[in-house]
PDB file of C-alpha atoms in Angstrom:
ATOM      1  CA  MET A 156     -23.954   3.052  -5.163  1.00  0.00           C
ATOM      2  CA  LYS A 157     -22.297   0.920  -1.969  1.00  0.00           C
ATOM      3  CA  VAL A 158     -21.443  -2.744  -2.301  1.00  0.00           C
ATOM      4  CA  LEU A 159     -21.136  -4.935   0.509  1.00  0.00           C
ATOM      5  CA  ILE A 160     -18.193  -7.506  -0.223  1.00  0.00           C
ATOM      6  CA  GLN A 161     -18.050 -10.539   2.771  1.00  0.00           C
ATOM      7  CA  PHE A 162     -14.957 -12.294   2.886  1.00  0.00           C
ATOM      8  CA  GLU A 163     -13.824 -15.539   4.322  1.00  0.00           C
ATOM      9  CA  GLU A 164     -12.421 -15.046   7.652  1.00  0.00           C
ATOM     10  CA  SER A 165      -8.748 -16.263   6.779  1.00  0.00           C
ATOM     11  CA  TYR A 166      -8.600 -12.998   4.791  1.00  0.00           C
ATOM     12  CA  GLN A 167      -8.328 -10.511   7.525  1.00  0.00           C
ATOM     13  CA  ASP A 168      -4.604 -10.344   7.352  1.00  0.00           C
ATOM     14  CA  ALA A 169      -4.854  -9.252   3.749  1.00  0.00           C
ATOM     15  CA  LEU A 170      -7.124  -6.702   4.243  1.00  0.00           C
ATOM     16  CA  GLU A 171      -5.459  -5.122   7.093  1.00  0.00           C
ATOM     17  CA  ASP A 172      -2.272  -5.269   4.773  1.00  0.00           C
ATOM     18  CA  LEU A 173      -4.331  -3.173   2.040  1.00  0.00           C
ATOM     19  CA  ASN A 174      -5.521  -0.912   5.154  1.00  0.00           C
ATOM     20  CA  GLN A 175      -9.176  -1.376   4.564  1.00  0.00           C
ATOM     21  CA  ASP A 176     -11.531  -1.178   7.206  1.00  0.00           C
ATOM     22  CA  TYR A 177     -14.066  -4.172   8.394  1.00  0.00           C
ATOM     23  CA  THR A 178     -15.869  -5.541  10.750  1.00  0.00           C
ATOM     24  CA  TYR A 179     -16.541  -8.899  11.505  1.00  0.00           C
ATOM     25  CA  GLY A 180     -20.030 -11.103  12.029  1.00  0.00           C
ATOM     26  CA  ASP A 181     -21.127 -14.209  11.402  1.00  0.00           C
ATOM     27  CA  GLY A 182     -17.914 -15.605  10.785  1.00  0.00           C
ATOM     28  CA  VAL A 183     -17.011 -13.744   7.704  1.00  0.00           C
ATOM     29  CA  LEU A 184     -15.580 -10.206   7.281  1.00  0.00           C
ATOM     30  CA  ASP A 185     -17.817  -7.393   5.899  1.00  0.00           C
ATOM     31  CA  VAL A 186     -16.353  -4.526   3.872  1.00  0.00           C
ATOM     32  CA  ILE A 187     -18.110  -1.904   2.300  1.00  0.00           C
ATOM     33  CA  VAL A 188     -16.698  -0.220  -0.787  1.00  0.00           C
ATOM     34  CA  ASP A 189     -17.952   2.439  -3.862  1.00  0.00           C
ATOM     35  CA  ASP A 190     -19.199   0.288  -6.639  1.00  0.00           C
ATOM     36  CA  VAL A 191     -17.003   0.512  -9.813  1.00  0.00           C
ATOM     37  CA  ASP A 192     -18.410   1.084 -13.506  1.00  0.00           C
ATOM     38  CA  TYR A 193     -17.785  -1.985 -15.196  1.00  0.00           C
ATOM     39  CA  LYS A 194     -15.521  -1.757 -18.223  1.00  0.00           C
ATOM     40  CA  TYR A 195     -15.114  -4.054 -21.032  1.00  0.00           C
ATOM     41  CA  VAL A 196     -11.533  -5.194 -21.570  1.00  0.00           C
ATOM     42  CA  GLY A 197     -10.604  -5.843 -25.665  1.00  0.00           C
ATOM     43  CA  SER A 198     -11.564  -9.164 -26.228  1.00  0.00           C
ATOM     44  CA  SER A 199     -11.403 -10.664 -22.919  1.00  0.00           C
ATOM     45  CA  TYR A 200     -14.234 -11.016 -20.425  1.00  0.00           C
ATOM     46  CA  LEU A 201     -13.909 -10.264 -16.654  1.00  0.00           C
ATOM     47  CA  GLU A 202     -16.765 -10.711 -14.502  1.00  0.00           C
ATOM     48  CA  PRO A 203     -18.371  -7.854 -13.026  1.00  0.00           C
ATOM     49  CA  ASN A 204     -17.580  -9.161  -9.562  1.00  0.00           C
ATOM     50  CA  GLN A 205     -13.939 -10.390 -10.327  1.00  0.00           C
ATOM     51  CA  GLN A 206     -13.512  -6.681 -11.820  1.00  0.00           C
ATOM     52  CA  LEU A 207     -14.768  -4.663  -9.003  1.00  0.00           C
ATOM     53  CA  CYS A 208     -12.061  -7.202  -6.542  1.00  0.00           C
ATOM     54  CA  GLU A 209      -9.193  -6.333  -9.092  1.00  0.00           C
ATOM     55  CA  HIS A 210     -10.068  -2.753  -8.561  1.00  0.00           C
ATOM     56  CA  TYR A 211      -9.707  -2.712  -5.048  1.00  0.00           C
ATOM     57  CA  GLY A 212      -6.745  -5.218  -4.954  1.00  0.00           C
ATOM     58  CA  PHE A 213      -8.800  -8.148  -3.407  1.00  0.00           C
ATOM     59  CA  ASN A 214      -8.064 -11.865  -4.082  1.00  0.00           C
ATOM     60  CA  HIS A 215     -11.571 -13.049  -5.787  1.00  0.00           C
ATOM     61  CA  ASP A 216     -10.771 -16.648  -4.543  1.00  0.00           C
ATOM     62  CA  TYR A 217     -11.895 -15.749  -0.587  1.00  0.00           C
ATOM     63  CA  VAL A 218     -14.881 -13.620  -1.240  1.00  0.00           C
ATOM     64  CA  ASP A 219     -18.257 -15.464  -0.100  1.00  0.00           C
ATOM     65  CA  ASN A 220     -20.696 -13.235  -1.084  1.00  0.00           C
ATOM     66  CA  ILE A 221     -21.477  -9.307  -3.131  1.00  0.00           C
ATOM     67  CA  GLU A 222     -24.512  -7.690  -2.741  1.00  0.00           C
ATOM     68  CA  ALA A 223     -25.308  -4.151  -3.829  1.00  0.00           C
ATOM     69  CA  LEU A 224     -26.437  -1.970  -0.892  1.00  0.00           C
TER      70      LEU A 224
END
């Protein structure tokens, strides 16, 4: 499954540094990636959207929206 992650416009340089393809529209940066399986990590809980961002090296603080496609 694919996932759309929408980032704040100010995150553009970071996406370029990560060599991540993106499109720009409606004031946000759209990135489409493959979904990842959620993995429970020991006794700590990491919210699934945060784990998705961590997997790809994205800073979750700049995310406006995440939705399955």
